[in-house]
């Protein structure tokens, strides 16, 4: 689904697609539950099976996947799979090595990973969500009890964990300190969940056949915003990961080239992978209604034109990756005055 609400199919021919993840390069990873496989769909539409099991002609032992319920991907390309019948969370490295991250789980369904490498998994039948640290230690972060069925999981940049508790018809936010808060009122058998950088939560309602957006501080159904409808057995939802923002945004001093209503804005690039472009936005401090000029490029510096000579400006920069995820704006540059001069500084008479 595009940001404008347009819906299109990215793959067909799957048995039971139940979960989806997206990486910074725009690759989609789809867990085909009863197809016993995880499929990677590239931005150009080509696809490849990266892990499979008996229903797909693959192995039935731990070298394969048997009922792929959930999927997540980290920034380095590791893929994490809720391997239901094998009662484990599995890790698939970029070179294709499949290992067991955590085992002995009663009904692993949802899985998520944060920027620190912590992996979160739901135990469907026990009603628990467990955090698995990079050293392998495990901690229960939420225990809803039997017959609640926690499924999809998402994690935001602040470490808050969002859990779709399907049989309880609710989504719960768990803070890093363990505080639980129900958000968005009553859901219709929520299964998948995702969260953006602004704190909006997206919920795939299986019984509703739709995806709804739950804004921050929304505590009832009245503030749900539909973003996708007319879907059958809606299960998974994922958002493109956002790159980190550029830093150290600077513009030259007035005597070093801020001429003829133009400014060359330099910055330190985003540290995230797969960044393909940067956008510079100007803010006019003297006459705010004359700001908003933008310029795009693939590297620093980027020149912004159309500025009002004699006015004072600041500039921010965002980064966009191949998955069309755009970072939050950088910190603003220091204010500068825009010159009307067209001659080099050494020809200006002071």
Short mmCIF file of C-alpha atoms in Angstrom, two decimals:
data_model
loop_
_atom_site.label_atom_id
_atom_site.label_comp_id
_atom_site.label_asym_id
_atom_site.label_seq_id
_atom_site.Cartn_x
_atom_site.Cartn_y
_atom_site.Cartn_z
CA UNK A 1 0.00 0.00 0.00
CA UNK A 2 1.43 3.35 -1.03
CA UNK A 3 1.40 6.43 1.20
CA UNK A 4 -1.53 7.81 -0.82
CA UNK A 5 -3.64 4.75 0.01
CA UNK A 6 -3.24 3.03 -3.36
CA UNK A 7 -3.29 -0.75 -3.02
CA UNK A 8 -1.42 -3.16 -5.25
CA UNK A 9 -0.23 -6.74 -5.09
CA UNK A 10 3.48 -7.36 -4.66
CA UNK A 11 3.31 -11.16 -4.92
CA UNK A 12 0.76 -13.88 -5.59
CA UNK A 13 0.67 -17.66 -5.50
CA UNK A 14 1.37 -17.95 -1.76
CA UNK A 15 -0.55 -20.34 0.45
CA UNK A 16 -1.19 -18.30 3.62
CA UNK A 17 0.80 -15.06 3.81
CA UNK A 18 0.69 -14.11 7.49
CA UNK A 19 3.42 -11.60 8.26
CA UNK A 20 5.60 -9.11 6.41
CA UNK A 21 8.80 -7.14 7.10
CA UNK A 22 10.61 -4.50 5.03
CA UNK A 23 14.29 -3.55 5.02
CA UNK A 24 15.96 -0.24 4.16
CA UNK A 25 16.70 -1.40 0.60
CA UNK A 26 12.99 -1.93 -0.07
CA UNK A 27 13.08 -5.72 0.06
CA UNK A 28 9.93 -7.35 1.47
CA UNK A 29 10.04 -10.53 3.53
CA UNK A 30 6.81 -12.53 3.67
CA UNK A 31 6.07 -15.41 6.03
CA UNK A 32 3.88 -17.94 4.20
CA UNK A 33 2.40 -19.82 7.15
CA UNK A 34 1.08 -23.06 5.70
CA UNK A 35 3.36 -22.77 2.70
CA UNK A 36 6.23 -23.40 5.13
CA UNK A 37 8.45 -20.72 3.68
CA UNK A 38 9.72 -17.16 3.84
CA UNK A 39 9.89 -15.33 0.53
CA UNK A 40 12.01 -12.27 -0.23
CA UNK A 41 10.54 -9.88 -2.81
CA UNK A 42 13.00 -7.39 -4.31
CA UNK A 43 12.03 -3.84 -5.33
CA UNK A 44 11.97 -4.91 -8.99
CA UNK A 45 9.35 -7.57 -8.19
CA UNK A 46 11.61 -10.60 -8.47
CA UNK A 47 11.30 -13.09 -5.65
CA UNK A 48 13.27 -15.84 -3.99
CA UNK A 49 12.54 -18.33 -1.23
CA UNK A 50 15.11 -17.82 1.55
CA UNK A 51 13.87 -20.50 3.99
CA UNK A 52 11.39 -23.34 3.57
CA UNK A 53 10.05 -26.60 4.97
CA UNK A 54 8.05 -29.72 4.09
CA UNK A 55 5.03 -28.04 2.47
CA UNK A 56 7.44 -26.42 -0.01
CA UNK A 57 9.53 -29.52 -0.59
CA UNK A 58 12.06 -28.53 2.05
CA UNK A 59 13.41 -30.31 5.12
CA UNK A 60 11.15 -31.13 8.07
CA UNK A 61 13.95 -30.92 10.64
CA UNK A 62 15.60 -27.82 12.13
CA UNK A 63 17.43 -27.07 8.89
CA UNK A 64 14.07 -25.90 7.58
CA UNK A 65 10.96 -23.98 8.63
CA UNK A 66 7.64 -25.61 9.55
CA UNK A 67 4.76 -23.09 9.74
CA UNK A 68 6.31 -19.66 9.27
CA UNK A 69 4.08 -17.48 11.44
CA UNK A 70 6.11 -14.27 11.86
CA UNK A 71 9.09 -12.52 10.28
CA UNK A 72 11.36 -9.57 11.08
CA UNK A 73 14.59 -8.19 9.63
CA UNK A 74 17.37 -6.12 11.19
CA UNK A 75 19.58 -3.42 9.70
CA UNK A 76 22.34 -5.88 8.78
CA UNK A 77 20.07 -8.26 6.87
CA UNK A 78 19.49 -10.94 9.49
CA UNK A 79 15.97 -12.38 9.21
CA UNK A 80 14.12 -13.66 12.29
CA UNK A 81 11.33 -16.21 11.88
CA UNK A 82 8.65 -17.47 14.25
CA UNK A 83 8.97 -21.18 13.42
CA UNK A 84 5.72 -22.41 14.93
CA UNK A 85 5.85 -26.21 14.71
CA UNK A 86 9.50 -26.30 15.66
CA UNK A 87 8.59 -24.17 18.72
CA UNK A 88 11.42 -21.72 18.19
CA UNK A 89 12.58 -18.35 16.99
CA UNK A 90 14.98 -18.94 14.12
CA UNK A 91 17.66 -16.62 12.76
CA UNK A 92 18.64 -16.60 9.09
CA UNK A 93 21.88 -14.76 8.33
CA UNK A 94 22.55 -13.02 4.98
CA UNK A 95 24.70 -15.95 3.87
CA UNK A 96 21.76 -18.34 4.31
CA UNK A 97 22.73 -19.96 7.61
CA UNK A 98 19.65 -20.92 9.64
CA UNK A 99 20.07 -21.31 13.39
CA UNK A 100 17.88 -21.47 16.49
CA UNK A 101 17.79 -18.26 18.52
CA UNK A 102 15.38 -19.49 21.21
CA UNK A 103 13.58 -22.82 21.50
CA UNK A 104 11.07 -24.67 23.63
CA UNK A 105 8.44 -21.98 22.99
CA UNK A 106 4.74 -22.81 23.12
CA UNK A 107 3.33 -21.36 19.91
CA UNK A 108 5.72 -18.67 18.66
CA UNK A 109 3.78 -16.34 16.36
CA UNK A 110 4.91 -12.72 16.31
CA UNK A 111 8.53 -11.54 16.14
CA UNK A 112 10.25 -8.14 16.08
CA UNK A 113 13.79 -6.80 16.45
CA UNK A 114 15.05 -3.45 17.73
CA UNK A 115 18.08 -1.36 16.77
CA UNK A 116 20.13 -2.85 19.64
CA UNK A 117 19.66 -6.39 18.35
CA UNK A 118 17.10 -7.45 20.96
CA UNK A 119 14.51 -9.84 19.49
CA UNK A 120 10.93 -10.00 20.78
CA UNK A 121 8.68 -13.01 20.32
CA UNK A 122 5.14 -13.90 21.33
CA UNK A 123 4.15 -17.19 22.89
CA UNK A 124 0.63 -17.62 21.57
CA UNK A 125 -0.69 -20.27 23.94
CA UNK A 126 0.93 -19.01 27.13
CA UNK A 127 -0.06 -15.42 26.45
CA UNK A 128 3.47 -14.08 26.89
CA UNK A 129 5.86 -11.79 25.04
CA UNK A 130 9.55 -12.45 25.62
CA UNK A 131 12.62 -10.32 24.97
CA UNK A 132 15.70 -12.22 23.79
CA UNK A 133 18.91 -10.23 24.26
CA UNK A 134 21.91 -10.58 21.91
CA UNK A 135 23.66 -12.75 24.55
CA UNK A 136 20.72 -15.17 24.48
CA UNK A 137 19.20 -14.32 27.85
CA UNK A 138 15.42 -14.14 27.92
CA UNK A 139 12.99 -11.98 29.87
CA UNK A 140 9.19 -11.98 29.90
CA UNK A 141 8.11 -8.38 29.30
CA UNK A 142 4.35 -9.03 29.20
CA UNK A 143 2.22 -11.88 30.53
CA UNK A 144 -1.44 -11.64 29.53
CA UNK A 145 -2.27 -15.18 30.59
CA UNK A 146 -3.68 -18.13 28.62
CA UNK A 147 -6.46 -17.62 26.09
CA UNK A 148 -5.35 -14.09 25.20
CA UNK A 149 -3.21 -14.93 22.16
CA UNK A 150 -0.57 -12.20 21.69
CA UNK A 151 0.51 -12.12 18.06
CA UNK A 152 2.10 -9.24 16.13
CA UNK A 153 4.82 -7.15 17.79
CA UNK A 154 6.47 -3.81 16.92
CA UNK A 155 9.15 -1.75 18.66
CA UNK A 156 9.75 2.00 18.40
CA UNK A 157 13.02 3.93 18.67
CA UNK A 158 12.43 4.64 22.36
CA UNK A 159 12.15 0.94 23.20
CA UNK A 160 8.36 0.84 23.63
CA UNK A 161 6.91 -2.49 22.54
CA UNK A 162 3.48 -2.71 20.89
CA UNK A 163 1.61 -6.02 21.05
CA UNK A 164 -1.52 -7.11 19.21
CA UNK A 165 -3.39 -9.29 21.72
CA UNK A 166 -5.81 -10.87 19.29
CA UNK A 167 -8.25 -12.82 21.44
CA UNK A 168 -8.49 -9.90 23.89
CA UNK A 169 -9.23 -7.54 20.98
CA UNK A 170 -6.67 -4.97 22.06
CA UNK A 171 -3.25 -3.49 21.37
CA UNK A 172 -1.01 -2.93 24.36
CA UNK A 173 2.01 -0.63 24.66
CA UNK A 174 4.72 -1.80 27.04
CA UNK A 175 7.24 0.87 28.09
CA UNK A 176 10.92 0.05 28.72
CA UNK A 177 10.06 0.17 32.42
CA UNK A 178 7.30 -2.40 32.01
CA UNK A 179 4.23 -0.13 32.23
CA UNK A 180 1.34 -1.43 30.13
CA UNK A 181 -1.15 0.86 28.38
CA UNK A 182 -4.00 -0.16 26.12
CA UNK A 183 -4.18 2.05 23.04
CA UNK A 184 -6.88 2.69 20.47
CA UNK A 185 -9.84 1.16 22.30
CA UNK A 186 -11.35 -2.14 21.17
CA UNK A 187 -9.88 -3.78 18.09
CA UNK A 188 -11.37 -6.40 15.77
CA UNK A 189 -9.10 -9.40 16.35
CA UNK A 190 -5.84 -7.49 15.81
CA UNK A 191 -3.02 -9.55 14.38
CA UNK A 192 -0.29 -7.38 12.86
CA UNK A 193 1.05 -4.13 14.29
CA UNK A 194 3.60 -1.50 13.22
CA UNK A 195 4.65 1.91 14.54
CA UNK A 196 6.12 4.98 12.82
CA UNK A 197 8.54 7.64 14.05
CA UNK A 198 5.68 9.97 15.03
CA UNK A 199 4.16 7.37 17.33
CA UNK A 200 1.28 6.41 15.04
CA UNK A 201 0.41 2.73 15.40
CA UNK A 202 -0.90 0.70 12.45
CA UNK A 203 -3.04 -2.32 13.23
CA UNK A 204 -4.10 -5.14 10.90
CA UNK A 205 -7.58 -6.18 12.08
CA UNK A 206 -8.22 -9.70 10.91
CA UNK A 207 -11.96 -9.65 11.64
CA UNK A 208 -12.31 -6.14 10.24
CA UNK A 209 -10.52 -6.94 7.01
CA UNK A 210 -8.67 -3.65 7.25
CA UNK A 211 -5.71 -1.69 8.56
CA UNK A 212 -6.29 1.26 10.88
CA UNK A 213 -3.96 4.02 12.02
CA UNK A 214 -4.07 4.84 15.72
CA UNK A 215 -2.62 8.30 16.47
CA UNK A 216 -0.69 8.99 19.69
CA UNK A 217 -2.93 9.42 22.75
CA UNK A 218 -5.85 7.75 20.97
CA UNK A 219 -7.77 5.72 23.55
CA UNK A 220 -10.99 4.87 21.72
CA UNK A 221 -12.25 3.65 18.37
CA UNK A 222 -13.44 7.15 17.53
CA UNK A 223 -9.94 8.29 16.60
CA UNK A 224 -9.07 5.36 14.33
CA UNK A 225 -8.04 6.42 10.82
CA UNK A 226 -8.69 3.83 8.06
CA UNK A 227 -5.67 3.33 5.80
CA UNK A 228 -6.68 0.11 4.05
CA UNK A 229 -9.99 -1.70 3.71
CA UNK A 230 -11.70 -4.46 1.76
CA UNK A 231 -8.95 -6.91 2.67
CA UNK A 232 -9.43 -10.60 3.44
CA UNK A 233 -8.08 -12.08 6.68
CA UNK A 234 -5.75 -9.14 7.27
CA UNK A 235 -2.78 -10.44 9.22
CA UNK A 236 0.50 -8.59 8.66
CA UNK A 237 1.44 -4.93 8.43
CA UNK A 238 4.89 -3.37 8.09
CA UNK A 239 6.40 0.05 7.49
CA UNK A 240 9.59 0.95 5.66
CA UNK A 241 12.42 1.51 8.17
CA UNK A 242 13.53 5.11 8.45
CA UNK A 243 17.16 6.17 8.03
CA UNK A 244 18.91 8.25 10.65
CA UNK A 245 18.87 11.98 10.08
CA UNK A 246 21.88 13.82 8.64
CA UNK A 247 23.90 15.88 11.11
CA UNK A 248 26.20 18.92 11.24
CA UNK A 249 24.18 20.99 8.78
CA UNK A 250 26.07 24.13 7.82
CA UNK A 251 25.96 26.97 5.32
CA UNK A 252 28.86 29.25 4.32
CA UNK A 253 29.38 32.66 5.87
CA UNK A 254 27.89 35.55 3.87
CA UNK A 255 31.23 36.46 2.29
CA UNK A 256 31.85 32.91 1.01
CA UNK A 257 29.23 32.40 -1.65
CA UNK A 258 25.75 33.14 -0.30
CA UNK A 259 24.98 35.17 -3.39
CA UNK A 260 22.06 35.88 -5.67
CA UNK A 261 19.50 34.24 -3.39
CA UNK A 262 21.29 30.90 -3.22
CA UNK A 263 22.90 28.84 -0.45
CA UNK A 264 25.11 25.76 -0.68
CA UNK A 265 24.14 23.61 2.33
CA UNK A 266 26.63 21.03 3.56
CA UNK A 267 25.95 18.20 6.02
CA UNK A 268 27.25 14.93 7.41
CA UNK A 269 25.40 12.04 5.68
CA UNK A 270 23.03 9.63 7.38
CA UNK A 271 24.75 6.62 8.94
CA UNK A 272 21.95 4.29 7.79
CA UNK A 273 22.24 1.88 4.85
CA UNK A 274 20.59 2.24 1.44
CA UNK A 275 20.14 6.03 1.53
CA UNK A 276 19.54 7.27 -2.02
CA UNK A 277 18.73 10.97 -1.67
CA UNK A 278 18.71 14.01 0.61
CA UNK A 279 16.26 16.90 0.77
CA UNK A 280 17.18 20.35 2.09
CA UNK A 281 14.40 22.61 3.33
CA UNK A 282 14.80 26.34 3.97
CA UNK A 283 13.06 28.26 6.75
CA UNK A 284 12.80 32.04 6.43
CA UNK A 285 13.13 33.63 9.88
CA UNK A 286 12.60 37.18 8.61
CA UNK A 287 9.46 36.55 6.56
CA UNK A 288 8.14 33.05 7.45
CA UNK A 289 5.66 33.07 4.58
CA UNK A 290 8.58 33.27 2.14
CA UNK A 291 10.28 30.09 3.36
CA UNK A 292 9.81 26.45 2.38
CA UNK A 293 12.23 26.30 -0.56
CA UNK A 294 13.57 22.79 -1.08
CA UNK A 295 16.36 21.18 -3.05
CA UNK A 296 17.33 17.54 -3.51
CA UNK A 297 20.54 15.71 -4.23
CA UNK A 298 22.48 12.56 -3.54
CA UNK A 299 25.36 14.05 -1.56
CA UNK A 300 26.60 17.10 0.30
CA UNK A 301 26.56 19.99 -0.50
CA UNK A 302 23.16 20.75 -1.98
CA UNK A 303 22.37 24.23 -3.31
CA UNK A 304 19.02 25.83 -2.49
CA UNK A 305 17.83 28.58 -4.83
CA UNK A 306 14.98 31.05 -4.80
CA UNK A 307 15.86 32.55 -1.41
CA UNK A 308 14.94 36.14 -0.58
CA UNK A 309 18.03 38.40 -0.51
CA UNK A 310 18.47 40.19 2.79
CA UNK A 311 16.43 37.65 4.74
CA UNK A 312 17.68 35.36 7.49
CA UNK A 313 17.37 31.57 6.99
CA UNK A 314 18.01 28.23 8.65
CA UNK A 315 18.17 24.88 6.85
CA UNK A 316 17.29 21.27 7.73
CA UNK A 317 18.09 18.06 5.83
CA UNK A 318 16.27 14.71 5.59
CA UNK A 319 17.51 11.39 4.18
CA UNK A 320 15.43 8.95 2.09
CA UNK A 321 16.26 5.27 1.56
CA UNK A 322 15.42 2.79 -1.20
CA UNK A 323 12.35 1.66 0.74
CA UNK A 324 11.04 5.25 0.44
CA UNK A 325 11.42 5.80 4.17
CA UNK A 326 12.35 9.37 5.06
CA UNK A 327 14.18 10.38 8.23
CA UNK A 328 13.12 13.00 10.68
CA UNK A 329 14.63 16.40 9.85
CA UNK A 330 18.12 17.17 11.05
CA UNK A 331 18.83 19.83 13.61
CA UNK A 332 18.62 23.23 11.95
CA UNK A 333 21.72 25.04 10.78
CA UNK A 334 22.78 28.27 12.38
CA UNK A 335 20.91 31.27 10.92
CA UNK A 336 22.52 33.06 7.98
CA UNK A 337 21.74 36.19 5.96
CA UNK A 338 21.23 35.71 2.24
CA UNK A 339 23.15 38.17 0.09
CA UNK A 340 21.86 39.89 -3.03
CA UNK A 341 25.38 40.26 -4.47
CA UNK A 342 26.27 38.43 -7.63
CA UNK A 343 30.00 39.21 -7.64
CA UNK A 344 32.66 37.22 -5.80
CA UNK A 345 33.38 38.51 -2.30
CA UNK A 346 36.75 39.97 -3.25
CA UNK A 347 35.06 42.32 -5.76
CA UNK A 348 32.56 43.65 -3.26
CA UNK A 349 33.45 47.07 -1.91
CA UNK A 350 32.98 47.28 1.80
#
